[in-house]
Short mmCIF file of C-alpha atoms and ligand atoms in Angstrom, two decimals:
data_model
loop_
_atom_site.label_atom_id
_atom_site.label_comp_id
_atom_site.label_asym_id
_atom_site.label_seq_id
_atom_site.Cartn_x
_atom_site.Cartn_y
_atom_site.Cartn_z
CA MET A 27 109.24 137.91 83.22
CA LYS A 28 105.41 138.60 83.01
CA ILE A 29 103.20 136.73 85.43
CA ILE A 30 98.93 137.04 84.71
CA VAL A 31 97.22 134.63 87.48
CA HIS A 32 93.64 134.26 85.21
CA ARG A 33 92.80 132.06 87.57
CA GLY A 34 92.73 130.87 91.49
CA ALA A 35 94.12 134.03 92.62
CA GLU A 36 90.89 134.95 94.93
CA GLU A 37 90.07 131.38 95.23
CA ILE A 38 91.01 127.67 96.24
CA GLY A 39 90.77 125.89 92.81
CA GLY A 40 90.33 126.27 89.45
CA ASN A 41 94.58 127.81 88.72
CA CYS A 42 95.49 128.87 86.17
CA ILE A 43 98.86 131.26 85.93
CA GLU A 44 100.25 132.67 82.80
CA LEU A 45 104.39 133.44 82.17
CA VAL A 46 105.43 135.58 79.85
CA SER A 47 108.87 135.87 78.07
CA GLY A 48 109.53 138.20 75.27
CA LYS A 49 107.29 136.07 73.37
CA SER A 50 106.87 132.22 74.97
CA ARG A 51 103.98 132.30 76.49
CA ILE A 52 103.33 129.35 79.03
CA LEU A 53 100.32 128.04 81.00
CA LEU A 54 100.29 126.28 84.48
CA ASP A 55 98.17 124.97 85.56
CA TYR A 56 95.00 124.61 83.80
CA GLY A 57 91.79 124.63 86.86
CA GLN A 58 88.30 123.43 87.26
CA PRO A 59 86.94 126.07 89.91
CA LEU A 60 85.41 125.22 92.88
CA PRO A 61 81.00 123.51 92.85
CA LYS A 62 79.80 126.56 94.07
CA THR A 63 78.19 126.13 97.52
CA ASP A 64 73.66 125.24 97.08
CA ALA A 65 72.33 127.99 99.66
CA ALA A 66 69.62 125.94 100.72
CA THR A 67 71.22 122.36 100.99
CA GLY A 68 74.16 123.37 102.27
CA LEU A 69 76.17 120.64 99.09
CA PRO A 70 77.69 122.03 96.58
CA VAL A 71 76.87 123.20 93.15
CA GLU A 72 79.06 121.15 90.03
CA ALA A 73 78.33 123.41 87.56
CA GLY A 74 80.66 120.96 84.66
CA PRO A 75 83.33 121.45 83.34
CA GLU A 76 82.16 123.43 80.13
CA ALA A 77 81.93 126.88 82.76
CA ALA A 78 86.13 126.07 83.10
CA VAL A 79 86.50 127.49 79.84
CA LEU A 80 88.89 131.15 80.41
CA LYS A 81 88.96 133.58 77.37
CA ILE A 82 92.94 133.49 77.21
CA PRO A 83 94.25 135.17 73.70
CA GLY A 84 95.44 131.69 71.39
CA LEU A 85 94.00 128.51 74.50
CA TYR A 86 91.52 128.45 71.37
CA ASP A 87 92.34 129.20 68.32
CA ASN A 88 94.51 131.07 66.13
CA LYS A 89 94.85 133.98 65.95
CA VAL A 90 97.43 135.51 68.30
CA SER A 91 101.02 136.81 66.79
CA HIS A 92 102.46 135.19 70.61
CA PRO A 93 101.15 131.48 70.60
CA ILE A 94 100.86 129.83 74.41
CA LEU A 95 103.36 127.58 73.57
CA ALA A 96 103.14 124.99 76.27
CA LEU A 97 100.48 123.79 79.27
CA ILE A 98 101.92 122.94 82.19
CA ILE A 99 100.10 120.81 84.29
CA SER A 100 101.48 120.57 88.55
CA HIS A 101 99.53 117.38 89.75
CA THR A 102 96.13 115.97 88.56
CA HIS A 103 93.34 116.76 91.33
CA ALA A 104 90.62 118.43 89.16
CA ASP A 105 91.29 122.12 90.48
CA HIS A 106 94.53 122.17 88.72
CA TYR A 107 93.92 120.27 85.76
CA GLY A 108 90.52 119.60 85.00
CA ALA A 109 89.45 122.55 82.49
CA LEU A 110 91.25 120.88 80.16
CA LEU A 111 88.89 117.94 79.68
CA ALA A 112 86.60 120.89 78.82
CA LYS A 113 87.24 121.80 75.76
CA PRO A 114 89.91 121.07 73.07
CA LEU A 115 92.87 123.45 72.84
CA ASN A 116 94.70 124.70 69.80
CA PRO A 117 96.53 121.98 69.24
CA GLY A 118 99.58 124.15 68.42
CA ILE A 119 99.49 123.96 72.77
CA LYS A 120 102.39 121.50 74.19
CA VAL A 121 100.38 119.45 77.27
CA PHE A 122 102.79 119.00 80.45
CA MET A 123 102.66 116.23 82.42
CA SER A 124 104.75 113.49 84.53
CA GLU A 125 103.97 109.67 82.95
CA ILE A 126 102.39 108.96 86.20
CA MET A 127 99.95 111.88 85.73
CA GLU A 128 98.98 111.42 82.66
CA ASP A 129 97.77 107.73 83.68
CA VAL A 130 96.30 109.10 86.83
CA VAL A 131 94.07 111.43 84.64
CA ARG A 132 93.18 108.99 81.50
CA ILE A 133 91.86 105.99 84.15
CA THR A 134 90.02 108.86 85.71
CA THR A 135 88.42 110.01 82.48
CA LYS A 136 87.48 106.59 81.54
CA MET A 137 85.62 105.40 85.08
CA PRO A 138 82.12 107.01 83.71
CA ARG A 139 81.08 106.06 80.36
CA ASP A 140 80.64 108.90 78.76
CA GLY A 141 83.78 111.16 80.71
CA LYS A 142 85.55 113.31 78.70
CA LYS A 143 88.93 112.87 76.85
CA LEU A 144 92.21 113.24 77.92
CA PRO A 145 94.45 115.03 75.29
CA VAL A 146 96.41 112.13 72.93
CA GLY A 147 100.41 113.49 73.19
CA ILE A 148 100.52 114.54 76.31
CA ASN A 149 104.60 115.38 76.83
CA TYR A 150 106.31 114.12 79.53
CA PHE A 151 108.66 116.06 82.14
CA ARG A 152 110.99 114.06 84.60
CA ARG A 153 111.59 115.43 88.65
CA ASN A 154 114.71 117.32 88.62
CA HIS A 155 114.85 117.28 84.54
CA LYS A 156 115.06 120.59 83.18
CA PHE A 157 112.75 120.56 79.90
CA ILE A 158 112.99 124.08 77.74
CA VAL A 159 109.28 125.58 75.41
CA GLY A 160 110.22 128.37 73.91
CA ARG A 161 112.05 130.89 76.25
CA PHE A 162 112.17 129.25 79.26
CA VAL A 163 114.18 126.90 81.45
CA ILE A 164 111.83 124.48 83.56
CA THR A 165 112.69 122.37 86.38
CA PRO A 166 109.83 119.67 87.86
CA PHE A 167 110.91 119.07 91.53
CA LEU A 168 108.89 116.40 92.84
CA MET A 169 106.12 117.45 96.05
CA ASP A 170 104.08 116.65 99.46
CA HIS A 171 100.31 116.33 98.35
CA THR A 172 97.91 114.39 98.47
CA ALA A 173 97.59 113.91 94.57
CA ALA A 174 100.07 110.56 93.13
CA GLU A 175 102.48 112.35 91.83
CA SER A 176 102.52 116.33 92.95
CA PHE A 177 104.82 118.39 91.98
CA ALA A 178 106.50 122.16 92.06
CA PHE A 179 108.59 124.21 89.08
CA LEU A 180 111.46 127.03 89.16
CA VAL A 181 110.55 128.06 85.55
CA GLU A 182 113.77 130.25 84.64
CA SER A 183 114.45 133.31 81.14
CA GLU A 184 116.11 136.51 81.10
CA GLY A 185 117.83 136.26 83.99
CA LYS A 186 115.04 135.49 85.49
CA ARG A 187 113.82 133.13 88.25
CA ILE A 188 110.17 132.04 89.74
CA ILE A 189 108.94 128.97 91.43
CA TYR A 190 104.84 127.97 91.56
CA THR A 191 104.59 125.31 94.52
CA GLY A 192 101.46 123.69 92.68
CA ASP A 193 99.89 121.67 96.35
CA PHE A 194 102.41 120.79 98.55
CA ARG A 195 102.68 120.72 102.40
CA GLU A 196 105.77 118.74 104.65
CA HIS A 197 104.25 116.28 106.87
CA GLY A 198 102.47 113.88 104.44
CA ASN A 199 103.79 110.43 103.47
CA LYS A 200 106.59 112.48 100.98
CA SER A 201 108.16 114.62 103.86
CA ASN A 202 111.55 113.66 101.91
CA ALA A 203 110.60 115.74 99.26
CA PHE A 204 110.09 118.79 100.47
CA LYS A 205 113.34 118.70 102.75
CA GLN A 206 114.70 118.35 98.81
CA PHE A 207 112.84 121.01 97.54
CA LEU A 208 114.20 123.31 100.30
CA ALA A 209 118.09 122.01 100.38
CA ALA A 210 117.97 122.48 95.91
CA ASP A 211 119.78 126.04 94.88
CA MET A 212 118.45 127.35 92.16
CA GLY A 213 120.04 130.78 92.56
CA PRO A 214 117.79 133.55 93.35
CA ILE A 215 114.49 133.41 93.18
CA ASP A 216 112.18 137.01 92.09
CA ALA A 217 108.34 135.65 92.62
CA LEU A 218 107.19 132.40 94.87
CA ILE A 219 104.29 131.56 93.48
CA THR A 220 102.36 129.36 96.33
CA GLU A 221 99.68 127.47 97.65
CA GLY A 222 97.61 129.11 101.01
CA THR A 223 95.06 126.52 100.79
CA GLN A 224 95.51 125.48 105.07
CA ALA A 225 97.27 128.81 105.47
CA ASP A 226 94.84 129.74 108.58
CA VAL A 227 96.48 127.01 110.63
CA GLU A 228 99.82 128.23 111.84
CA LYS A 229 101.22 124.72 112.00
CA GLY A 230 99.23 120.88 112.54
CA PRO A 231 99.50 117.80 112.94
CA THR A 232 101.55 114.90 111.27
CA GLU A 233 99.77 112.94 108.86
CA GLN A 234 101.17 110.36 110.85
CA ASP A 235 100.20 112.07 114.39
CA VAL A 236 96.32 112.05 112.94
CA MET A 237 96.81 107.74 111.48
CA ASP A 238 98.78 106.91 115.00
CA HIS A 239 95.38 108.39 116.98
CA VAL A 240 93.16 106.41 114.44
CA GLU A 241 94.28 103.67 114.91
CA ASP A 242 93.77 103.70 118.71
CA MET A 243 90.78 104.55 118.27
CA VAL A 244 90.14 101.38 115.71
CA LYS A 245 91.20 98.40 118.25
CA GLU A 246 88.78 99.28 120.29
CA LEU A 247 86.27 99.18 116.72
CA ASN A 248 83.87 95.91 116.61
CA GLY A 249 82.12 97.14 113.24
CA PRO A 250 83.50 98.50 110.12
CA LEU A 251 85.99 101.42 110.18
CA TYR A 252 84.46 103.83 107.25
CA PHE A 253 87.63 106.86 106.08
CA LEU A 254 86.31 109.37 103.66
CA CYS A 255 89.25 108.85 101.22
CA GLY A 256 89.95 110.33 97.77
CA GLY A 257 90.34 107.93 95.14
CA GLN A 258 93.86 109.46 94.33
CA ASP A 259 95.43 109.61 97.67
CA ILE A 260 97.88 107.24 96.94
CA GLY A 261 99.68 108.70 101.13
CA LEU A 262 95.82 108.11 102.65
CA LEU A 263 95.54 104.44 101.10
CA THR A 264 98.70 103.87 102.36
CA SER A 265 98.58 104.79 105.77
CA LEU A 266 95.53 102.51 106.05
CA ALA A 267 97.13 99.37 104.48
CA TYR A 268 99.74 100.26 107.96
CA LEU A 269 96.03 100.68 109.94
CA ALA A 270 95.49 97.38 107.97
CA LYS A 271 98.07 95.08 109.24
CA ASN A 272 98.06 96.81 112.66
CA THR A 273 94.99 96.35 113.44
CA ARG A 274 94.66 92.51 111.47
CA ARG A 275 92.00 93.65 109.46
CA TYR A 276 91.25 94.29 105.46
CA LEU A 277 91.84 97.62 103.12
CA VAL A 278 88.51 96.62 101.24
CA VAL A 279 89.32 98.97 97.35
CA ASP A 280 87.28 99.37 94.64
CA GLY A 281 88.27 98.07 91.19
CA TYR A 282 89.33 102.10 90.14
CA THR A 283 91.20 102.77 93.61
CA ALA A 284 93.30 98.57 92.65
CA LEU A 285 94.42 99.74 89.98
CA LEU A 286 95.42 102.81 90.43
CA LEU A 287 97.76 101.20 92.81
CA GLU A 288 99.57 98.87 90.41
CA ARG A 289 99.63 101.02 87.45
CA VAL A 290 101.39 104.04 89.48
CA LYS A 291 103.35 101.29 91.87
CA GLY A 292 104.64 99.80 87.69
CA LEU A 293 105.06 103.13 86.60
CA ALA A 294 107.49 104.06 89.54
CA GLN A 295 109.52 100.94 89.07
CA LYS A 296 109.74 101.10 85.58
CA GLN A 297 111.78 104.40 86.32
CA GLY A 298 113.53 102.97 89.02
CA VAL A 299 111.43 103.85 92.20
CA GLU A 300 110.02 101.29 94.89
CA LEU A 301 107.37 102.89 96.32
CA LYS A 302 106.24 101.44 99.13
CA ILE A 303 102.48 101.57 99.15
CA PRO A 304 99.44 99.09 98.89
CA SER A 305 99.72 96.81 95.40
CA LEU A 306 97.88 93.53 94.23
CA GLU A 307 100.72 92.56 96.27
CA THR A 308 99.84 93.31 99.39
CA GLU A 309 98.91 90.36 101.56
CA TYR A 310 95.51 92.13 103.25
CA LEU A 311 93.61 93.92 100.50
CA ARG A 312 90.89 93.42 99.17
CA ILE A 313 89.09 94.14 96.05
CA ILE A 314 85.41 94.27 96.18
CA ARG A 315 83.24 93.71 93.00
CA ASN A 316 80.94 96.66 92.65
CA THR A 317 80.27 98.78 89.59
CA ALA A 318 83.69 100.21 89.07
CA THR A 319 85.56 97.17 89.30
CA GLN A 320 83.32 96.51 87.01
CA ARG A 321 83.57 98.93 84.59
CA VAL A 322 87.74 98.30 85.19
CA TYR A 323 86.77 95.29 83.70
CA GLN A 324 85.28 96.88 79.84
CA LEU A 325 88.68 99.13 79.57
CA THR A 326 90.66 96.14 77.73
CA GLU A 327 93.59 97.97 77.92
CA TYR A 328 93.91 96.99 81.09
CA ALA A 329 93.42 93.38 80.91
CA GLU A 330 96.19 92.36 81.87
CA THR A 331 96.10 94.35 85.60
CA PHE A 332 92.17 93.44 85.80
CA ARG A 333 93.55 89.31 85.38
CA ARG A 334 96.07 89.65 88.28
CA MET A 335 93.91 91.27 90.47
CA ARG A 336 91.40 88.71 90.15
CA PRO A 337 92.22 86.19 93.01
CA LYS A 338 92.10 89.39 95.43
CA MET A 339 88.07 89.44 94.78
CA PHE A 340 85.17 89.80 96.73
CA GLY A 341 81.89 89.48 96.25
CA TRP A 342 79.44 91.28 98.89
CA ASP A 343 78.43 88.56 101.39
CA TRP A 344 81.91 87.91 102.47
CA VAL A 345 82.01 91.79 102.47
CA ARG A 346 78.63 91.37 104.96
CA ASP A 347 80.72 88.13 106.44
CA ASN A 348 83.45 89.98 107.68
CA LEU A 349 82.27 93.92 108.67
CA ASP A 350 83.99 94.36 111.75
CA ARG A 351 87.48 93.32 109.49
CA LEU A 352 87.38 95.97 107.54
CA ILE A 353 89.07 99.33 107.16
CA ILE A 354 87.43 100.50 103.73
CA PRO A 355 87.80 104.00 101.68
CA VAL A 356 84.85 106.03 100.93
CA ARG A 357 85.98 107.65 97.90
CA ALA A 358 82.62 110.01 95.60
CA ASN A 359 79.16 107.69 95.00
CA ALA A 360 80.46 104.79 97.66
CA GLN A 361 76.78 105.44 99.70
CA GLU A 362 74.97 103.89 95.93
CA TRP A 363 76.69 100.82 97.82
CA VAL A 364 76.99 100.72 101.52
CA ALA A 365 72.91 101.99 100.98
CA GLY A 366 72.46 99.74 98.39
CA GLU A 367 74.27 96.03 99.29
CA ILE A 368 75.80 96.05 102.78
CA LYS A 369 73.08 98.10 104.67
CA ASP A 370 73.87 97.52 107.89
CA LEU A 371 76.34 100.19 109.59
CA ARG A 372 75.33 98.85 113.15
CA GLY A 373 78.71 99.31 115.21
CA ALA A 374 79.77 101.22 112.25
CA ALA A 375 82.69 104.19 112.95
CA LEU A 376 83.02 106.56 110.09
CA VAL A 377 86.36 108.94 110.23
CA TYR A 378 86.94 112.54 108.00
CA SER A 379 88.72 114.88 108.10
CA GLY A 380 87.51 118.98 107.02
CA TRP A 381 86.44 119.82 104.12
CA GLU A 382 90.13 121.23 102.02
CA THR A 383 90.59 117.59 101.30
CA TYR A 384 87.50 116.88 99.77
CA THR A 385 87.41 119.89 97.10
CA GLU A 386 90.06 117.62 94.65
CA GLU A 387 87.95 115.29 93.64
CA ALA A 388 83.83 115.82 92.21
CA GLY A 389 81.52 114.01 94.65
CA LEU A 390 83.13 113.77 97.69
CA PRO A 391 80.52 116.34 100.08
CA GLU A 392 77.96 114.61 98.82
CA THR A 393 79.10 110.93 100.44
CA LEU A 394 79.84 113.21 102.96
CA ALA A 395 76.57 113.87 103.84
CA TRP A 396 75.07 111.01 103.39
CA PHE A 397 77.72 109.00 105.77
CA LYS A 398 77.29 111.97 108.50
CA ALA A 399 73.49 111.19 108.00
CA GLN A 400 73.05 108.02 108.65
CA GLY A 401 73.75 108.39 112.57
CA LEU A 402 77.08 105.98 112.53
CA ALA A 403 79.44 107.20 114.85
CA ALA A 404 81.03 110.02 113.29
CA THR A 405 85.56 111.12 114.02
CA GLU A 406 86.20 114.29 112.45
CA ILE A 407 90.32 114.57 112.45
CA PRO A 408 92.48 118.10 111.04
CA SER A 409 92.84 117.86 107.16
CA THR A 410 96.20 117.36 106.59
CA GLY A 411 96.22 117.45 102.53
CA HIS A 412 98.15 121.12 102.08
CA ALA A 413 100.56 123.40 103.63
CA TYR A 414 100.48 125.07 107.16
CA PHE A 415 101.35 128.63 107.99
CA SER A 416 104.75 128.20 109.34
CA THR A 417 105.79 125.62 105.75
CA ILE A 418 104.61 128.17 103.56
CA ARG A 419 107.34 130.60 105.64
CA LYS A 420 109.74 127.82 106.17
CA LEU A 421 110.36 128.28 102.24
CA VAL A 422 109.88 131.93 102.22
CA GLU A 423 113.23 132.31 104.62
CA ASN A 424 114.57 129.28 102.88
CA LYS A 425 114.14 131.06 98.54
CA ARG A 426 113.75 134.45 99.88
CA PRO A 427 112.13 135.33 97.10
CA ARG A 428 111.22 139.49 95.69
CA TYR A 429 107.76 138.81 95.76
CA ILE A 430 105.23 136.35 97.04
CA ILE A 431 101.91 135.38 95.20
CA PRO A 432 99.40 133.32 97.44
CA VAL A 433 96.99 131.59 95.15
CA ASN A 434 94.60 128.84 96.47
CA THR A 435 93.99 130.38 99.50
CA GLU A 436 91.24 132.94 101.19
CA HIS A 437 93.46 134.02 103.06
CA GLY A 438 96.17 136.63 101.18
CA GLU A 439 95.56 138.91 104.39
CA LYS A 440 97.67 135.85 106.74
CA PHE A 441 101.08 136.71 103.42
CA THR A 442 100.83 140.30 103.94
CA LYS A 443 100.31 140.31 107.53
CA THR A 444 103.55 138.19 107.70
CA PHE A 445 105.75 139.46 104.24
CA GLY A 446 104.40 142.89 104.65
CA LYS A 447 105.01 144.65 101.15
CA ARG A 448 106.46 141.65 99.34
CA ALA A 449 103.48 140.26 99.76
CA CYS A 450 101.78 140.25 96.30
CA LEU A 451 97.95 139.77 96.59
CA LEU A 452 96.48 139.91 92.63
CA LYS A 453 92.76 139.85 91.74
CA ASN A 454 92.32 136.94 88.68
CA GLY A 455 93.27 138.93 85.66
CA GLY A 456 96.89 140.70 87.60
CA GLU A 457 99.46 141.18 86.79
CA LEU A 458 103.08 141.48 87.98
CA GLU A 459 106.29 141.94 85.96
CA VAL A 460 109.64 140.58 87.82
ZN1 LIG B 3 95.46 119.25 95.10
#
C-alpha cells in the first residue's frame, strides 16, 4: 500500500492524503489551507476556496487509468473538507461523511447567501461499521475533538493496516472515545498518520480544568461574559451551558448555533444515541434575533426547527437589559452585532484560547482582534482542541506502528526526537510504501 501526503505534511491545515493499493485509489480529507498572515496588519488573509484546489490526477478529470474511488472526510472543520467546495469533483468519486457531518456542512454552507454548495449524494459511514471501497476496508472510529463529530480511520488492504487519526485529543468532552480507540484491537499497524497540531505541548489541562477556572472568574463578574467559541464546537458549547447553569446565567446563541445543536441532537437520537448537549429544551438557553437567525428563517427546509426555536428567541432590548446575566459565545463576525446592537461593553469580560482553536472557522481571528481592541477584560486560557504530545505518545505505545507519519503540524522534529527512525517526516507530495 502506498501513502502520498499531498498537503498537510509540512503545515497545519489543508490535509489531503492519498492511499493506493493495486488499481484502487482513495483520498482522506481535502482541506482548505489556513489563511496566510498579512505581515503589515498581523491579520489572516483568506485566499478563498479556489486556492485550495490540488492538481491530483483524476480528481477533476477522467484522464487516468486508475480513477480515485472515494474521498473520505474525517470531520467538518474547513481545513479538512473545505477544498471539496471549491470546484465540483469528478462525479465518479464517492464522497463519504457521517450523517451528522453532512448536516453540519450543509447548514454551514447555506448560511451565506452566496455560499458554495456541498454536492448531493453524500455516502454515509457509521462509527465502528466497516465499509469497502475497491481494495480497501475502512473502519471509522469516533474521536474526541472540537467538531460536531470527528473520526479516525483504520484502512486495511493487501494485509497492511494504516491508521489516520484526523484531528483528536483525549482531554475534551468525548475522552471516552479515545479510550475506546486505544482498546480497539486492530492488529499490527504498518503506519500511523497522526495529527500533531499541539505536539509542542507535552501535557496541558483538560477542558474541564479550564472551565472550572472560568467558573470561578464568572462568579466575580458583574457584566456579560463573551467566550470565543467556533460555531461547531459543540463540546465547548456544552461546557458553556453548564457554566450558565452553575452561575445562574443565560447562554445566548444565534439561530445558526441553535439549529446545529438541535439537528445534531436529533440525528444522534435517530441513531439511538442520547447526546448531553444543549438544545431547545435547555431551560437557560436563549436565541438572539440577529442576521444569522433571520437567515435560518429564510431556509424553509428548517421551518419546523425554526418554529420550535421561536419561544426561545429574544430581541436586542432583552439582551441590553440583562447583560450581567449573559454568557455569549462569540463566533466569526459576532463583532458586527456586538458593535451595532449591544454597544455597551462596560463590565464585560472576554475569554479566548490560543490561536490553534480558531484556525478551524474562517473569520475568528479577526473577531478576536476586534474584541481585544475594545479594551474589555480579556483572559487567555490554554488551547485544548488537539492532542497533547503525551496523548500521541500513548497512542504510539498502544498501536505500535512500524512508521509514524506526522501531519497537520509544525513540530515534526518532536516526532523524530521521540520516535527516531520510525518517524517518517514527509514533504508535501512525498510518499511512503508500506
Ligand atoms: Zn479540526
